[in-house]
Coordinates of C-alpha atoms in Angstrom, one line a residue:
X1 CA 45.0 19.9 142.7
X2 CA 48.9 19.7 142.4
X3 CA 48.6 19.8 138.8
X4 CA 45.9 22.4 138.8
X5 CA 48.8 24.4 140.8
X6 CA 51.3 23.6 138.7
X7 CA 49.2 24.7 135.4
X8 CA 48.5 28.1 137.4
X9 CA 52.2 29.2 138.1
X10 CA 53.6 27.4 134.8
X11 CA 50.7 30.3 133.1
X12 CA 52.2 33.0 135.0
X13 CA 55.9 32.3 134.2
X14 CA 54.9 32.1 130.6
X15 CA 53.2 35.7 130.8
X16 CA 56.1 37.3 132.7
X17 CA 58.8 36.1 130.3
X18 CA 56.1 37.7 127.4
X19 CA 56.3 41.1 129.0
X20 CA 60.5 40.8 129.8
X21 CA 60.4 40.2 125.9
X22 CA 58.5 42.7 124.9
X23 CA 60.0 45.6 127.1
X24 CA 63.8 44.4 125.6
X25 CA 61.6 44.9 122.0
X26 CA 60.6 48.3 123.3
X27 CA 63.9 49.6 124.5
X28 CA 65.9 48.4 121.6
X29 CA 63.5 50.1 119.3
X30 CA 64.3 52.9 121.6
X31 CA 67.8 53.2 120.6
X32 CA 68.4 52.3 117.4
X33 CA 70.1 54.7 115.7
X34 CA 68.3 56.2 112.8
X35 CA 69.2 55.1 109.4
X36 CA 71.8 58.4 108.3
X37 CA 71.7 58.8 104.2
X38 CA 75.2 59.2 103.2
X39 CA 76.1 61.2 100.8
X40 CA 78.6 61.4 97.8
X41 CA 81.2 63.5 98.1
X42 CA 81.2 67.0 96.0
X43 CA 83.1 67.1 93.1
X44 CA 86.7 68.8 93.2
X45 CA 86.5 72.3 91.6
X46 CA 87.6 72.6 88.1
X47 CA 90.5 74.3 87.2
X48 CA 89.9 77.4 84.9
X49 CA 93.6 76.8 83.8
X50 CA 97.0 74.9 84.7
X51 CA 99.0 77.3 84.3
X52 CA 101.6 78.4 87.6
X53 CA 100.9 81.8 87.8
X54 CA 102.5 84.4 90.1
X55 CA 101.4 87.6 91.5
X56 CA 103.0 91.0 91.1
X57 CA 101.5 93.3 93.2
X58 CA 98.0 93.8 95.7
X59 CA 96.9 97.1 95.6
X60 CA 94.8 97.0 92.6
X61 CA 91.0 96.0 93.6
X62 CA 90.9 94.0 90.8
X63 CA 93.3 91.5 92.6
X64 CA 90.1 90.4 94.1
X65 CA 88.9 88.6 91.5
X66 CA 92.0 86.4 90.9
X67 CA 92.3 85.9 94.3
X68 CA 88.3 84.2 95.0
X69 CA 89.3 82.1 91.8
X70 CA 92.5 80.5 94.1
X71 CA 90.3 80.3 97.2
X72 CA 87.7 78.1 95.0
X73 CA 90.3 76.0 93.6
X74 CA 90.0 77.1 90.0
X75 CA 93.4 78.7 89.5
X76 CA 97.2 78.1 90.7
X77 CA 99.2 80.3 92.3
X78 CA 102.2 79.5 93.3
X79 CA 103.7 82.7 94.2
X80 CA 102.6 86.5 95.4
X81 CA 105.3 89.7 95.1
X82 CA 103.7 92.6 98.2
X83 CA 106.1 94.6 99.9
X84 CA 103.5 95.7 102.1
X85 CA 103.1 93.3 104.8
X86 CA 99.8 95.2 106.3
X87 CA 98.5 95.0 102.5
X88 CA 99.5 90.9 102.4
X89 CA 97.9 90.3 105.7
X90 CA 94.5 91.9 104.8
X91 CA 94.3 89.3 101.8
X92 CA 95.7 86.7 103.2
X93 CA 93.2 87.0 105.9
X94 CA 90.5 87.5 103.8
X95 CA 91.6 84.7 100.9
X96 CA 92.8 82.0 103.3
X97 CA 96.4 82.2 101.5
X98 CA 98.9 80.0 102.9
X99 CA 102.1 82.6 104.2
X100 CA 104.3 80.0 101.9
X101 CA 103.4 81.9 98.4
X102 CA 104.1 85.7 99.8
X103 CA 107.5 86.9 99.1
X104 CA 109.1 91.0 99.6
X105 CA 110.8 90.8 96.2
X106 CA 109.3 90.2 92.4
X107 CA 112.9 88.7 91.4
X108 CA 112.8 86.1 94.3
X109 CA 109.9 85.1 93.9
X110 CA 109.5 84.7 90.1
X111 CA 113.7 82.3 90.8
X112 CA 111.9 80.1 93.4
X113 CA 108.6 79.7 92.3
X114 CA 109.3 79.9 88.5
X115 CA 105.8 80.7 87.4
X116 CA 104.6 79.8 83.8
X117 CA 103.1 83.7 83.7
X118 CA 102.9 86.8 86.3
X119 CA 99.9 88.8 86.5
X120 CA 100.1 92.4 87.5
X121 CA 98.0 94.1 90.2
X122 CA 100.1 97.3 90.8
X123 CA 100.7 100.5 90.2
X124 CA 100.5 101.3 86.2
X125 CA 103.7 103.1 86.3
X126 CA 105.4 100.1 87.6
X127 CA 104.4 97.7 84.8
X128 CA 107.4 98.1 83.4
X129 CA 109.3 96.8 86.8
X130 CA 107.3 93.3 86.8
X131 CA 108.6 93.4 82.8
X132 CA 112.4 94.3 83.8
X133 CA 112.3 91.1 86.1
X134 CA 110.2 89.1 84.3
X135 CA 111.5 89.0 80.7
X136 CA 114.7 88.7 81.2
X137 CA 113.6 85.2 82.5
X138 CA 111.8 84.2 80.3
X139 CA 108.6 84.8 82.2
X140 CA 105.4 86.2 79.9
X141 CA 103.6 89.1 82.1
X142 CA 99.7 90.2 82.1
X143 CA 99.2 93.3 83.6
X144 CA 95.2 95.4 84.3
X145 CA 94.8 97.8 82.0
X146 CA 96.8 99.8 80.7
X147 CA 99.8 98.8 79.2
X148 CA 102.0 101.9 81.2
X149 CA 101.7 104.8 82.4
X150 CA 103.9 106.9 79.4
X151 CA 104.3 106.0 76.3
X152 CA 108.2 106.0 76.8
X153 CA 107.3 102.7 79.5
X154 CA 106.0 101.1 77.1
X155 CA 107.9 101.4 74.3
X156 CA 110.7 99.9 77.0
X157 CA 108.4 97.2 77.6
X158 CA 107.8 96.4 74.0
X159 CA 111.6 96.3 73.8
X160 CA 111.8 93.7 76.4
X161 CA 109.4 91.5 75.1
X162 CA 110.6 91.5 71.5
X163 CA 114.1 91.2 72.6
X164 CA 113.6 87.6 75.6
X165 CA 110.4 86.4 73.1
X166 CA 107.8 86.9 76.2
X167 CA 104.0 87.8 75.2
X168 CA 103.3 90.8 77.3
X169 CA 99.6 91.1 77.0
X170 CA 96.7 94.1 78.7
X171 CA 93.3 92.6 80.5
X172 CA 90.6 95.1 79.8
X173 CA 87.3 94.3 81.7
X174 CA 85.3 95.2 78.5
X175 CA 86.8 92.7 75.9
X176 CA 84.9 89.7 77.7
X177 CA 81.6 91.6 77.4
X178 CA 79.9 89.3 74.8
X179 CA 77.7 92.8 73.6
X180 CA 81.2 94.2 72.6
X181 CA 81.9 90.9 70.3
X182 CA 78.7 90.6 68.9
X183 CA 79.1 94.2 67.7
X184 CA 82.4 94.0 66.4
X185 CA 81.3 90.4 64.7
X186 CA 78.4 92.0 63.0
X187 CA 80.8 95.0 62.2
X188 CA 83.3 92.8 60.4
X189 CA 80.2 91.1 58.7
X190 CA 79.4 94.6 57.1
X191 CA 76.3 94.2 59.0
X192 CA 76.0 98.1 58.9
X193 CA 78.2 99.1 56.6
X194 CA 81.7 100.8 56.6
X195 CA 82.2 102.3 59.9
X196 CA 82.0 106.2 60.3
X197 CA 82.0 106.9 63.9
X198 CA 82.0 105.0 67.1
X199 CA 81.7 107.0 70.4
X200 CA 82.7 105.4 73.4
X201 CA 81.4 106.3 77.4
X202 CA 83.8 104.8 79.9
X203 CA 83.0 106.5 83.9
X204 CA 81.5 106.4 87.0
X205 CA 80.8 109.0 90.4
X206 CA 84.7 108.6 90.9
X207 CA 86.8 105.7 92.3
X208 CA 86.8 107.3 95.7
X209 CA 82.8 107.8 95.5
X210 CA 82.2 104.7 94.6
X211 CA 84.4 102.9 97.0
X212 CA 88.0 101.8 95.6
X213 CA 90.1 100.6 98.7
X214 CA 92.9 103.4 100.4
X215 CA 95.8 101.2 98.7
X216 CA 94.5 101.5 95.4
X217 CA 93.5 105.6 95.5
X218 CA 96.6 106.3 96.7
X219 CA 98.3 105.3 93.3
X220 CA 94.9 105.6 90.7
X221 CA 94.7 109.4 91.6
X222 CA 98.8 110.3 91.1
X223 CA 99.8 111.3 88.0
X224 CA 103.4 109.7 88.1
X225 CA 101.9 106.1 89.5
X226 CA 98.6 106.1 87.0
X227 CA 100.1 108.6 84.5
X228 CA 96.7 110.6 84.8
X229 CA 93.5 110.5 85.9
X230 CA 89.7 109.6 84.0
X231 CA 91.9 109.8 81.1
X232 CA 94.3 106.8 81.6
X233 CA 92.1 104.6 84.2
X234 CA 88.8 104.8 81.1
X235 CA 90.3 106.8 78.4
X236 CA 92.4 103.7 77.5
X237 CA 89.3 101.5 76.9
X238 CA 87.9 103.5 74.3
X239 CA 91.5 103.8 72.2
X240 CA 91.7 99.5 72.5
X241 CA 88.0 99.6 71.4
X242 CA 88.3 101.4 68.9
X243 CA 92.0 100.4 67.7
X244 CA 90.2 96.5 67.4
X245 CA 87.3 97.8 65.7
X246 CA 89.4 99.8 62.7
X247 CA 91.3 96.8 62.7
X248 CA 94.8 98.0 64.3
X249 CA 94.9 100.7 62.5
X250 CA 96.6 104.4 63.6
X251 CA 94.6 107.1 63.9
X252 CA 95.9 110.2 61.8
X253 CA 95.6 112.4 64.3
X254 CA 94.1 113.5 68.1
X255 CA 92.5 115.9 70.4
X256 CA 91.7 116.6 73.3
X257 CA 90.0 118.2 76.3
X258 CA 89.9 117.8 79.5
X259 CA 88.6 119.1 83.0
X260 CA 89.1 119.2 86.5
X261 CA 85.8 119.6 88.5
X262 CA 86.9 117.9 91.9
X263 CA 89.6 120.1 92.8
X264 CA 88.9 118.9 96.5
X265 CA 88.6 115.1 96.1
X266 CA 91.4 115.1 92.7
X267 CA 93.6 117.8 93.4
X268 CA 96.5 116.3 91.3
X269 CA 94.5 115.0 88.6
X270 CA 91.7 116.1 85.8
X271 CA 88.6 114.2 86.2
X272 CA 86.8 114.1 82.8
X273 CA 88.2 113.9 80.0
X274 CA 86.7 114.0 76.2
X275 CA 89.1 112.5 73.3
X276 CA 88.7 112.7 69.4
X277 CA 90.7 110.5 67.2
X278 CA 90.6 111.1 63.6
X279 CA 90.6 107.9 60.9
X280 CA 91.0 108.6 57.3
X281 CA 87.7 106.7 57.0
X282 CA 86.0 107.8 60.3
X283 CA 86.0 109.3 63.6
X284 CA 85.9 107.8 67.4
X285 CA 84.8 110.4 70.4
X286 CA 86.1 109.0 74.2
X287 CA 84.6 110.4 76.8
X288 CA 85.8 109.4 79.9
X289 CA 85.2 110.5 83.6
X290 CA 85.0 110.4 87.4
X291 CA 82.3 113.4 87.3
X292 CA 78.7 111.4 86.0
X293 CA 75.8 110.7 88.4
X294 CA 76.5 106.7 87.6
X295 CA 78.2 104.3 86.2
X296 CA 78.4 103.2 82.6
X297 CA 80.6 101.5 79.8
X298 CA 78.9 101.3 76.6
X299 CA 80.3 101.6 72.6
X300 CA 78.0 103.1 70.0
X301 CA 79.4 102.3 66.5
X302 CA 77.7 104.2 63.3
X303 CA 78.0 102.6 60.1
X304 CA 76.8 103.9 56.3
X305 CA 73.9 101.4 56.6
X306 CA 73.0 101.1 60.2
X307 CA 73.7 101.8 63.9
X308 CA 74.9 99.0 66.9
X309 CA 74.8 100.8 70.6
X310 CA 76.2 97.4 73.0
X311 CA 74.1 99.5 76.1
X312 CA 76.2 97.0 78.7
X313 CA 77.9 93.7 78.8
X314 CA 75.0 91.9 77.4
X315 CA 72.1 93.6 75.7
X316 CA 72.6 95.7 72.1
X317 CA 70.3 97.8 70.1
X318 CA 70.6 97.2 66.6
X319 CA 69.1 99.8 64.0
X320 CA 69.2 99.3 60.2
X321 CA 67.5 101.4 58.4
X322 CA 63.7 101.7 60.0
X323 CA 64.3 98.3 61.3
X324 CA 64.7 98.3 65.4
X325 CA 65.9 95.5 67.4
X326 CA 67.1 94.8 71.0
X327 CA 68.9 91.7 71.6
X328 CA 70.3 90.3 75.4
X329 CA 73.7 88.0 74.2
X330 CA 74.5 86.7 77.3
X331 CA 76.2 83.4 75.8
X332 CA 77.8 85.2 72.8
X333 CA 81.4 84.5 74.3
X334 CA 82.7 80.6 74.2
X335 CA 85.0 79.5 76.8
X336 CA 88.2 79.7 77.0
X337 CA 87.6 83.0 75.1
X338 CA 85.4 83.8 78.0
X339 CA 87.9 84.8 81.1
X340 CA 91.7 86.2 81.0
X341 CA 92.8 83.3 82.4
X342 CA 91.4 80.7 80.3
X343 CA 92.6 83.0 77.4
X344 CA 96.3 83.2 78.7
X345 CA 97.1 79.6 78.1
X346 CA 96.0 79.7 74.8
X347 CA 98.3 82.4 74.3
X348 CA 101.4 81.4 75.7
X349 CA 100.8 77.8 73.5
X350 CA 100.5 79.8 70.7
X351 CA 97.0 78.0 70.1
X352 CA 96.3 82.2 69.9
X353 CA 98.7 84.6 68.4
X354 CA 97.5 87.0 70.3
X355 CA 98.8 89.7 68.1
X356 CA 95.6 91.3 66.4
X357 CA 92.9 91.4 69.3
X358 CA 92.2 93.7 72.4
X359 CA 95.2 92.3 74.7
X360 CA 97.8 92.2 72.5
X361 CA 100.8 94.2 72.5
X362 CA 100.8 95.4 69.2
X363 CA 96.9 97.3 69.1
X364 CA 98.1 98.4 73.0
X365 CA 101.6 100.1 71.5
X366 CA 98.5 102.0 69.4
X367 CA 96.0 102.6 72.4
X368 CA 99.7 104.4 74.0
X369 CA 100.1 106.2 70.9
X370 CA 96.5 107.2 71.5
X371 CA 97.3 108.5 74.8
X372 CA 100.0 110.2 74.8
X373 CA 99.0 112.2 72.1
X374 CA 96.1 113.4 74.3
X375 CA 98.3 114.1 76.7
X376 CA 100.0 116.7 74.8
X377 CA 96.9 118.1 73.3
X378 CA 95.9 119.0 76.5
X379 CA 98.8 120.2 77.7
X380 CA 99.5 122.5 73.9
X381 CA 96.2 123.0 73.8
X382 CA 95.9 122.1 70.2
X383 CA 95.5 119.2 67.6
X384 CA 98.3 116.6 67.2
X385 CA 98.9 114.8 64.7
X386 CA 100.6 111.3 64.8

């Protein structure tokens, strides 16, 4: 009976220490954490270049682009030139910029930070203020299109850089369209022939229609600050175009006309302009404008054997004799020859001499030439020959 007893309770202890077991089974499964997958960490961005660059100037939209290559790691700047502190705080808000790059003065900055290159977002007329500073110390400048607002400016600035051995080079948004090259490739190739004409449309509604910011209108639409209107901010592109595709050389002689249809929204400057620049071999028509239903930049080029139309930055219609074709070149441009900054470097190494090609100082002197001698045919109301 004892035993029988014993058996009984020994049974019991047995199955209560089985269910203590399994509830501590249950609540540990309960709280273990789950298994987290780590991750490898993403790859550091690549820079685009090491070159130091410093800023001159904000108020040029195309500032913007620079500025979201910094924020993404892919460029360094190590100093920004903005007077106006509303102007720096709108960027720097927008950007993320740290307040120890902004500095009042160009001079000061380009002492302190000593920047391999400055790149110029300001007013066109004030090009020849970041050269003033910059060359005299050594510093090579980049400025947006183009080169100065007068011809007189620029021959100044050409002075400078000749005389303190600087490259002074022109970023046009059009020379890294890979349609462009592929046209002027085929071109050199005598693809179609000797060239005859090229015709050139550079516009849009207008940069206030279309949105341009209140610092940038308030200097694009002066004629002292831009040195015009449609016929310096697009004009230019067609007289670099063209000046790269005869191969740097002058024209013999210019005209133009040009209109003002937005008295209300351009009071102080004309808004379309139309340009013909005569070659002893062939002729190039600019037309340029803030007056057109939408926006376009295109370069039609006729030669004695066929016809290349680059309709945008990547597709091109090709015509030799009854032969059509349309091709889309989207991968036609190599890096570094790809981006203005990967292309400075190569520059300032003097991997690229940067003397016969659509930034260069020398075909820009010629794009000046260009201009200013529309300038005054519009004004004389006549032909002028250079």
């Amino acid at each position: 009976m004892k035993l029988t007893r014993f058996l009984f309770c020994l049974a019991i202890l047995s199955a209560v220490l089985r269910s203590f077991s399994f509830a501590q089974d249950t609540v540990k499964a309960k709280i273990t954490p789950p298994v987290v997958k780590v991750l490898p960490p993403s790859p550091p961005p690549v820079l685009m270049s090491t070159l130091r660059l410093g800023i001159a100037g904000m108020s040029h939209d195309h500032v913007n682009g620079i500025l979201n290559d910094y924020q993404q790691g892919k460029v360094i700047i190590v100093g920004i030139a903005e007077a106006d502190k509303a102007l720096r705080a709108k960027y720097q808000e927008k950007y993320k910029l740290p307040d120890s790059i902004f500095f009042d003065d160009l001079k000061k900055m380009a002492v302190t930070t000593k920047p391999d290159a400055v790149l110029g977002y300001n007013p066109v007329a004030k090009h020849i203020d970041v050269v003033e500073i910059c060359a005299p110390l050594g510093i090579s400048v980049m400025v947006e299109k183009p080169l100065a607002a007068t011809l007189a400016q620029a021959k100044r600035m050409e002075f400078l850089a000749l005389k303190y051995y600087i490259k002074l080079l022109t970023n046009y948004e059009t020379t890294w369209y890979p349609s462009y090259q592929h046209v002027y490739n085929m071109a050199s190739k005598d693809s179609i022939g000797r060239i005859r004409k090229m015709v050139v449309h550079d516009g849009h509604q207008g940069p206030k229609e279309i949105g341009c910011s209140k610092e940038f209108l308030s200097w694009l639409t002066d004629p002292e600050l831009n040195g015009g209107g449609a016929l310096i901010d697009f004009g230019c592109y067609g007289a670099d175009l063209m000046t790269w595709l005869m191969e740097g050389q002058k024209p013999i002689a210019v005209t133009a006309v040009a209109r003002h249809f937005k008295l209300n929204v351009y009071p102080k400057v004309e808004d379309d302009v139309n340009i013909l620049i005569e070659y002893p071999t062939a002729t190039g028509l600019i037309e340029a404008s803030w007056n057109w239903p939408f926006s376009i930049k295109d370069l039609e080029v006729f030669g004695d054997k066929g016809y290349m139309h680059a309709l945008d930055r990547t597709n091109v219609l090709t015509r030799v004799n009854d032969n059509v074709s349309n091709a889309n070149i989207t991968n036609a441009l190599e890096a570094p020859l790809d981006n203005p900054v990967t292309y400075l470097p190569l520059v300032l190494k003097n991997r690229l001499l940067g003397i016969n090609d659509r930034s260069s100082l020398k075909y820009n002197m010629t794009v000046m030439q260009i201009l200013d001698a529309a300038k005054r045919s519009i004004a004389e109301g006549k032909r002028i020959v250079l």
